[in-house]
PDB file of C-alpha atoms in Angstrom:
ATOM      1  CA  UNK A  43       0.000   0.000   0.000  1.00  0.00           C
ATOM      2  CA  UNK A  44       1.039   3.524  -0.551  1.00  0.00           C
ATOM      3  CA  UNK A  45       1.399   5.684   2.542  1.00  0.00           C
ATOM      4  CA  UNK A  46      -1.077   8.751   2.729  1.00  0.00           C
ATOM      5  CA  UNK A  47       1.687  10.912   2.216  1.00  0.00           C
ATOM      6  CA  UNK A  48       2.853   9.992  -1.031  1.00  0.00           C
ATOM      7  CA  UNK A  49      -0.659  10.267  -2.245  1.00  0.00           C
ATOM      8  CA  UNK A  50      -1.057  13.554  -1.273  1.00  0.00           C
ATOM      9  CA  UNK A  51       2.521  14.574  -2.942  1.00  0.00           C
ATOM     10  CA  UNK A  52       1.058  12.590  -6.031  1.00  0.00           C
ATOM     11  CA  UNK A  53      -1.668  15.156  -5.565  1.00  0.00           C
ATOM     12  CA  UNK A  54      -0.340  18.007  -5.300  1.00  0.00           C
ATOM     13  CA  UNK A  55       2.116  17.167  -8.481  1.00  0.00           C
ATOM     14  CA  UNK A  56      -1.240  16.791 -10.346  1.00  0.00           C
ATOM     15  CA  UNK A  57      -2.592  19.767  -9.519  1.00  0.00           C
ATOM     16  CA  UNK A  58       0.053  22.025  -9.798  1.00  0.00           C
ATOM     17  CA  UNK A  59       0.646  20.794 -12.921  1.00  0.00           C
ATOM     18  CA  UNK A  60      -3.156  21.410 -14.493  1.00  0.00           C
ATOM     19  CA  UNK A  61      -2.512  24.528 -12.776  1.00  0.00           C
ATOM     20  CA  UNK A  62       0.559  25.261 -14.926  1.00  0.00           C
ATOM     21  CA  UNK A  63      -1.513  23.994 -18.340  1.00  0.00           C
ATOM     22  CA  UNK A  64      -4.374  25.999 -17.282  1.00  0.00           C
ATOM     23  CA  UNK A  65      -2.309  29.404 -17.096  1.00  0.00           C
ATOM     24  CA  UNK A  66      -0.295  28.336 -20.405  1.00  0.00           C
ATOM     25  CA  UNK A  67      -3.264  28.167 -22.077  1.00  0.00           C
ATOM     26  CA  UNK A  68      -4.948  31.426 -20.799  1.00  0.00           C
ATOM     27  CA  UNK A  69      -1.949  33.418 -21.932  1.00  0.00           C
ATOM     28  CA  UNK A  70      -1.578  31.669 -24.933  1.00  0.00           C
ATOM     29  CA  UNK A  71      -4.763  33.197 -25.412  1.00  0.00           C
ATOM     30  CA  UNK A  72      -4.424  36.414 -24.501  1.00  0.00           C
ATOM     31  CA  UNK A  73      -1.244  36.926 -26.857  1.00  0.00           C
ATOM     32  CA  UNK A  74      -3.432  36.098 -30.076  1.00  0.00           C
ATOM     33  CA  UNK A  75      -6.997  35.576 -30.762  1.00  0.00           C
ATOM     34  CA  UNK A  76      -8.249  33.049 -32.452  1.00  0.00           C
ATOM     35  CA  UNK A  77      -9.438  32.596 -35.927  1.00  0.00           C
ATOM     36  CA  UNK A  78     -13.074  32.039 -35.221  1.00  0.00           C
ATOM     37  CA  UNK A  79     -13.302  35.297 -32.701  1.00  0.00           C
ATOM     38  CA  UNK A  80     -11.323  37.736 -35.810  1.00  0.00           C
ATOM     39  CA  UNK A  81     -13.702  36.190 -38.063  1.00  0.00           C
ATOM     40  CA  UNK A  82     -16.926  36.265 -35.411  1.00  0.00           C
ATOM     41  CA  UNK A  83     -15.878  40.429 -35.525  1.00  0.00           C
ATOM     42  CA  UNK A  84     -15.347  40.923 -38.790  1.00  0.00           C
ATOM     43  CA  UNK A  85     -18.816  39.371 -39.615  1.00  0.00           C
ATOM     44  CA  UNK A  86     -20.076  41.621 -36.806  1.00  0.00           C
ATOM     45  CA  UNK A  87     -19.069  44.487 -38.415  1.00  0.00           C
ATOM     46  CA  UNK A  88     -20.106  43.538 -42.033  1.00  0.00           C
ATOM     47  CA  UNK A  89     -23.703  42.684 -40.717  1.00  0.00           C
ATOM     48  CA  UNK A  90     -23.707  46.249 -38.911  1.00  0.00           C
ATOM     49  CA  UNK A  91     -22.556  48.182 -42.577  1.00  0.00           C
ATOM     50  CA  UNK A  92     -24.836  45.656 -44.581  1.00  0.00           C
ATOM     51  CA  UNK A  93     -21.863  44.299 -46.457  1.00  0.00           C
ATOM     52  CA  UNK A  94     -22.739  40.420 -46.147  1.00  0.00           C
ATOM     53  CA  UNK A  95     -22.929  40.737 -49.674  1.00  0.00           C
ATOM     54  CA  UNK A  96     -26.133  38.112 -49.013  1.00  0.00           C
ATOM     55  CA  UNK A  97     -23.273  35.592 -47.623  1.00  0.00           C
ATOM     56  CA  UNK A  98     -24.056  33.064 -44.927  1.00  0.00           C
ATOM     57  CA  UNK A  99     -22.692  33.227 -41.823  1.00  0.00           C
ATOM     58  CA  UNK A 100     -20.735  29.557 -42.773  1.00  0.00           C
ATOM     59  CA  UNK A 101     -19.944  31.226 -46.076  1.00  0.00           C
ATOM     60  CA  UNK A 102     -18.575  34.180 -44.543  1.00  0.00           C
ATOM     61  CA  UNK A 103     -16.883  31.988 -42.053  1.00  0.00           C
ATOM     62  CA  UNK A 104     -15.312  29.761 -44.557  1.00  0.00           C
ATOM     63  CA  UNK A 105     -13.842  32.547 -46.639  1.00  0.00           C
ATOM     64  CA  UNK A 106     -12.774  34.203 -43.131  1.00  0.00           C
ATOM     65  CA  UNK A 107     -10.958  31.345 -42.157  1.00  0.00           C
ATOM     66  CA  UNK A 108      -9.202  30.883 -45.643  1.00  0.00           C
ATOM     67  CA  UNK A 109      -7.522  34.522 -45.354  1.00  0.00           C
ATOM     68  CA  UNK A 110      -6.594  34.025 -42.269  1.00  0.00           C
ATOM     69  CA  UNK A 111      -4.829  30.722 -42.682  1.00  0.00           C
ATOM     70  CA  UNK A 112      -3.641  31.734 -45.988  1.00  0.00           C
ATOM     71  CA  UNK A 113      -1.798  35.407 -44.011  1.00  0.00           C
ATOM     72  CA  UNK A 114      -0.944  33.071 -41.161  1.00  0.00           C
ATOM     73  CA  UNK A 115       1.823  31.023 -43.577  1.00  0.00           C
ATOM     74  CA  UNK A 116       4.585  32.416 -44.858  1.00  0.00           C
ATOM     75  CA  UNK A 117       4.779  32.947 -48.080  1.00  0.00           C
ATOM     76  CA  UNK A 118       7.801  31.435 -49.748  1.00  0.00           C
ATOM     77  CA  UNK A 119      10.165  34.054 -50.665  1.00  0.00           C
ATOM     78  CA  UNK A 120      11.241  34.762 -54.585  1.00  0.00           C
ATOM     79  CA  UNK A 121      14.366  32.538 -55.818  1.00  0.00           C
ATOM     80  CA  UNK A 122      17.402  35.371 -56.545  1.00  0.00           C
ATOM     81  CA  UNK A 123      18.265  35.622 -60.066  1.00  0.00           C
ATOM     82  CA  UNK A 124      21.390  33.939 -61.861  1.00  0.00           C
ATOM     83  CA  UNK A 125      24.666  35.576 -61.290  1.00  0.00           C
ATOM     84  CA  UNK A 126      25.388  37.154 -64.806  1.00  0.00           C
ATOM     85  CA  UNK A 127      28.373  35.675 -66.585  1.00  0.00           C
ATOM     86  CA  UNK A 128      32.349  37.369 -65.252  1.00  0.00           C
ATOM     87  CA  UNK A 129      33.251  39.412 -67.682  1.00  0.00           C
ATOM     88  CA  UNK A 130      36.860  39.313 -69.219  1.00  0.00           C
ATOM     89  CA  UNK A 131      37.442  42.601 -68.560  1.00  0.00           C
ATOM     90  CA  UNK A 132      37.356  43.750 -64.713  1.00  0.00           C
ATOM     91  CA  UNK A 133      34.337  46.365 -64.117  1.00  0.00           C
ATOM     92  CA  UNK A 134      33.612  48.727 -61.414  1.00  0.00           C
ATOM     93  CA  UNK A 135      31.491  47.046 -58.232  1.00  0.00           C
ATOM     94  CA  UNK A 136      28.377  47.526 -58.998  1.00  0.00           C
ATOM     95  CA  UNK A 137      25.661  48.289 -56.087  1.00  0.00           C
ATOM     96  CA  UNK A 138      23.914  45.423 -54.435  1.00  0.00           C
ATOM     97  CA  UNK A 139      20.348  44.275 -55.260  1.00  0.00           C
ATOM     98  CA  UNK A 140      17.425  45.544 -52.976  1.00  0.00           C
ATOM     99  CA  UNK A 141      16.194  43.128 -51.437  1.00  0.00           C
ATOM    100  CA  UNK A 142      12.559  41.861 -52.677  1.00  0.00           C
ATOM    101  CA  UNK A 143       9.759  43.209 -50.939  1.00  0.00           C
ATOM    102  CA  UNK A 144       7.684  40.884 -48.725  1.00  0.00           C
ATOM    103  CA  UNK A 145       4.490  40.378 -49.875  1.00  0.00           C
ATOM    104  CA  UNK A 146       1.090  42.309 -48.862  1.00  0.00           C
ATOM    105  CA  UNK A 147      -0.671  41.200 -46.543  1.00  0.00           C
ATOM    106  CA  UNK A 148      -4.131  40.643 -47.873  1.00  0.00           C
ATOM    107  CA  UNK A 149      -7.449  42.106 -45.569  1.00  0.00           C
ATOM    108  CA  UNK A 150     -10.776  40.787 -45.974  1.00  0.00           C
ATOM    109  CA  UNK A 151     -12.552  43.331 -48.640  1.00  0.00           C
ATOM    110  CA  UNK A 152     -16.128  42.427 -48.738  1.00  0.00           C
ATOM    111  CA  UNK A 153     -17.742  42.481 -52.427  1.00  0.00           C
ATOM    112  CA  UNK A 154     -20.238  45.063 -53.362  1.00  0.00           C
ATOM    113  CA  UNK A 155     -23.810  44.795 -52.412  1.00  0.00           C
ATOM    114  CA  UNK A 156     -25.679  43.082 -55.544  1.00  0.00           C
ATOM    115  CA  UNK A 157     -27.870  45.283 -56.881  1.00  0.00           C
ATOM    116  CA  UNK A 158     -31.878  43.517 -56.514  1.00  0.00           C
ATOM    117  CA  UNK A 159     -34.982  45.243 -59.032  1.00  0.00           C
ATOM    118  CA  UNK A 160     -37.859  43.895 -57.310  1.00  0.00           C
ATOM    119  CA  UNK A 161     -40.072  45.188 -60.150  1.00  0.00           C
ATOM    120  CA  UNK A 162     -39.665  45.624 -63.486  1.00  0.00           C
ATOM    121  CA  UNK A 163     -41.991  48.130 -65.365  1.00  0.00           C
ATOM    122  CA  UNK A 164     -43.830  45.889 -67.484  1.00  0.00           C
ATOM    123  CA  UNK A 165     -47.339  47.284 -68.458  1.00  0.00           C
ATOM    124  CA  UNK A 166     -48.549  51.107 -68.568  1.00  0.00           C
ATOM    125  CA  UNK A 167     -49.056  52.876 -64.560  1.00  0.00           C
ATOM    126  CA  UNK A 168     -46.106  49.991 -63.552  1.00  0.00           C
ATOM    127  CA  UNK A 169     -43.235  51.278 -61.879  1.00  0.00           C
ATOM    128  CA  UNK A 170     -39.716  49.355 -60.590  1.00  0.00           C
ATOM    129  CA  UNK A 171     -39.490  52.082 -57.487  1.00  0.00           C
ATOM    130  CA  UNK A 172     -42.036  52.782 -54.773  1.00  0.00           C
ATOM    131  CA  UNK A 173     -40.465  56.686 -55.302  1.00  0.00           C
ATOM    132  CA  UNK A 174     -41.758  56.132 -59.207  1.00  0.00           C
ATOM    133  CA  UNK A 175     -45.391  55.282 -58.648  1.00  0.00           C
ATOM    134  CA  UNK A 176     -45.402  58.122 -55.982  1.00  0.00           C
ATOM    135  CA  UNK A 177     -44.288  60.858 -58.233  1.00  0.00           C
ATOM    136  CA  UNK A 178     -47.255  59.819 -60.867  1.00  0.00           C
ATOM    137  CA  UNK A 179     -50.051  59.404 -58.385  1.00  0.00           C
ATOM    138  CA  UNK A 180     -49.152  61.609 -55.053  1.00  0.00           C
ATOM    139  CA  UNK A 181     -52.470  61.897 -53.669  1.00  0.00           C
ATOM    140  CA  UNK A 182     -53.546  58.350 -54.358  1.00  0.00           C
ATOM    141  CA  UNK A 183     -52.234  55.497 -52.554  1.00  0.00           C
ATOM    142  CA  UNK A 184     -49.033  53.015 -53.779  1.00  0.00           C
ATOM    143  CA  UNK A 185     -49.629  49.751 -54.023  1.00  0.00           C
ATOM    144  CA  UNK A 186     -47.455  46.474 -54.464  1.00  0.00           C
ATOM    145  CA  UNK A 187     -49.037  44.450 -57.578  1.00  0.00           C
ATOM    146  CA  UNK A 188     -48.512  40.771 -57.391  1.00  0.00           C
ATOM    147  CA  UNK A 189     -48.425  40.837 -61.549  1.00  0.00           C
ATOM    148  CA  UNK A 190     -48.805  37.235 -61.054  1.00  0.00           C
ATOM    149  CA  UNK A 191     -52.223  36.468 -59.106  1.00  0.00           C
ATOM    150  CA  UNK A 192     -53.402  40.143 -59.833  1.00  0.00           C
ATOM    151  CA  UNK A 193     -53.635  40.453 -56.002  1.00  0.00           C
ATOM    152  CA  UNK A 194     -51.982  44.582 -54.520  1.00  0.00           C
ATOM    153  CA  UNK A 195     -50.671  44.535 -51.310  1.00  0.00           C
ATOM    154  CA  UNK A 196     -50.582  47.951 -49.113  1.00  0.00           C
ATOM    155  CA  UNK A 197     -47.340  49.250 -47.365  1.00  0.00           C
ATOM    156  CA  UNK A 198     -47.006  47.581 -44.263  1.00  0.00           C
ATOM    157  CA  UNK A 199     -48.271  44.284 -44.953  1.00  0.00           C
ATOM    158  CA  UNK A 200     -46.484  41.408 -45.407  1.00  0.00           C
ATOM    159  CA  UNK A 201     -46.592  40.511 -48.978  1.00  0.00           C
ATOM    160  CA  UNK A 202     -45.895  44.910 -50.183  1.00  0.00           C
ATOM    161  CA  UNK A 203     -42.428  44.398 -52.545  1.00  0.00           C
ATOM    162  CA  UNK A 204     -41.980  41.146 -51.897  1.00  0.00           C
ATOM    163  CA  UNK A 205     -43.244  38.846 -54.204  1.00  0.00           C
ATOM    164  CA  UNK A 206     -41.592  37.235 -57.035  1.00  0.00           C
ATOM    165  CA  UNK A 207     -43.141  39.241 -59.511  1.00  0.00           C
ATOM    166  CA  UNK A 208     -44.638  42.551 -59.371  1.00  0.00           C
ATOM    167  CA  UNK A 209     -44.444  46.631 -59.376  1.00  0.00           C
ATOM    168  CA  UNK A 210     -45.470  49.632 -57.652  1.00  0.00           C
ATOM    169  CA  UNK A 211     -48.506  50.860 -58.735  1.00  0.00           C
ATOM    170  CA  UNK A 212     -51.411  53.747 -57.943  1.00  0.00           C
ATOM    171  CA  UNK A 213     -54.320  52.098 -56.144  1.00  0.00           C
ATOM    172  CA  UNK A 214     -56.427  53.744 -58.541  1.00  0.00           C
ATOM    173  CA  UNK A 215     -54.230  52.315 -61.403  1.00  0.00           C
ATOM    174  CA  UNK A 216     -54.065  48.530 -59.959  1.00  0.00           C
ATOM    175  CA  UNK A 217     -57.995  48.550 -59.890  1.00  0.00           C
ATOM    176  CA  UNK A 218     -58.772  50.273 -63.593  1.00  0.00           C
ATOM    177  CA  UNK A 219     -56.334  47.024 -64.346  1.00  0.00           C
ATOM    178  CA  UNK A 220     -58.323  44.308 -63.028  1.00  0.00           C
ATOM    179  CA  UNK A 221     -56.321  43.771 -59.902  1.00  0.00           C
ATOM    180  CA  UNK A 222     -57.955  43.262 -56.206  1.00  0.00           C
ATOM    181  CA  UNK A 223     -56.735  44.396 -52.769  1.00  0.00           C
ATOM    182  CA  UNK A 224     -55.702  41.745 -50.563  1.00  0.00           C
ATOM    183  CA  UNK A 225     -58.163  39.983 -48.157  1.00  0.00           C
ATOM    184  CA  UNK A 226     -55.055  40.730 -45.402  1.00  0.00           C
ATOM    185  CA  UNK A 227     -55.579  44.352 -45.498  1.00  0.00           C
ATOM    186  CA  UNK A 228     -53.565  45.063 -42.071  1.00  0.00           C
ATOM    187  CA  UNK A 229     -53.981  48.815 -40.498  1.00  0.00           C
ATOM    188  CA  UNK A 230     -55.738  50.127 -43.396  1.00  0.00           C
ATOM    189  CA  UNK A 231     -59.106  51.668 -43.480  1.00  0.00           C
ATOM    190  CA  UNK A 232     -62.365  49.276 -44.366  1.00  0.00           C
ATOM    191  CA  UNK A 233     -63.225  50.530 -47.529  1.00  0.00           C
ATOM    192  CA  UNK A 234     -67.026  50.131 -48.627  1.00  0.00           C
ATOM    193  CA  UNK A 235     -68.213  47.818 -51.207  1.00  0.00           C
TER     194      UNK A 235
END
């Protein structure tokens, strides 16, 4: 049997030595942060200035993380050119060759924002901007126009710009065309039959 007091110096070797690891690895993190947490900012910041360029959070990430790894390695340096051939006749020293520049390092730049045309002006009173229809009808109401299902949508409802197909339109327009209001008329008026 082992005595109690080797078990308690077995101990306290074990503990001061998770100690040690502990504190090793707590300044090890302190010096540099991790890929994942300068990637977790930088997609922090792009969501805040709407530069996600429509990317994915594991898109985003995945890109991140190839930058990083790709500025973390070295990049192998240039082979010197070939000595030129003696010449048979001595000539003055010439200077030494600067040495090559090291190589940028290389930033995430985020692409531009993709430019989306939720409408396209296809018939007469159709317009591909809400700021369109509202300079042809200002005292009538702008509608969304499902040019689908023939269905308008008000501003504020769910479905107003965002269907597949469709354009801004005056109210007045959008019925003279055939097209009907939507049965999910939220915070607008009742109108009468």
């Amino acid at each position: 049997m082992i005595s109690t007091s080797i078990r308690v110096a077995l101990s306290a070797l074990f503990f001061a030595g998770a100690l040690a690891l502990a504190a090793t690895g707590a300044a090890q993190a302190q010096q540099a942060p991790s890929v994942m947490k300068q990637c977790g900012d930088e997609w922090k910041a792009a969501k805040a200035n709407n530069t996600t360029n429509g990317m994915t959070w594991p898109q985003f990430l995945s890109q991140c993380r190839t930058q990083k790894e790709g500025a973390a390695t070295p990049a192998a340096a240039p082979s010197p050119a070939p000595a030129p051939a003696a010449a048979p006749a001595p000539a003055p020293a010439a200077a030494p060759a600067p040495a090559p520049a090291p190589a940028p390092v290389q930033t995430y730049q985020p692409k531009p924002a993709p430019v989306h045309t939720a409408a396209a002006a296809t018939g007469a009173g159709q317009f591909a901007t809400e700021a369109q229809a509202k300079t042809r009808c200002p005292s009538d109401t702008v509608v969304w126009v499902n040019t689908k299902s023939h269905v308008y949508h008000y501003a504020g409802t769910r479905g107003y710009g965002t269907t597949k197909q469709g354009a801004y339109m005056c109210e007045a327009d959008a019925t003279a065309a055939g097209d009907r209001a939507s049965k999910s008329r939220i915070g607008q008026p009742k109108q009468q039959p």
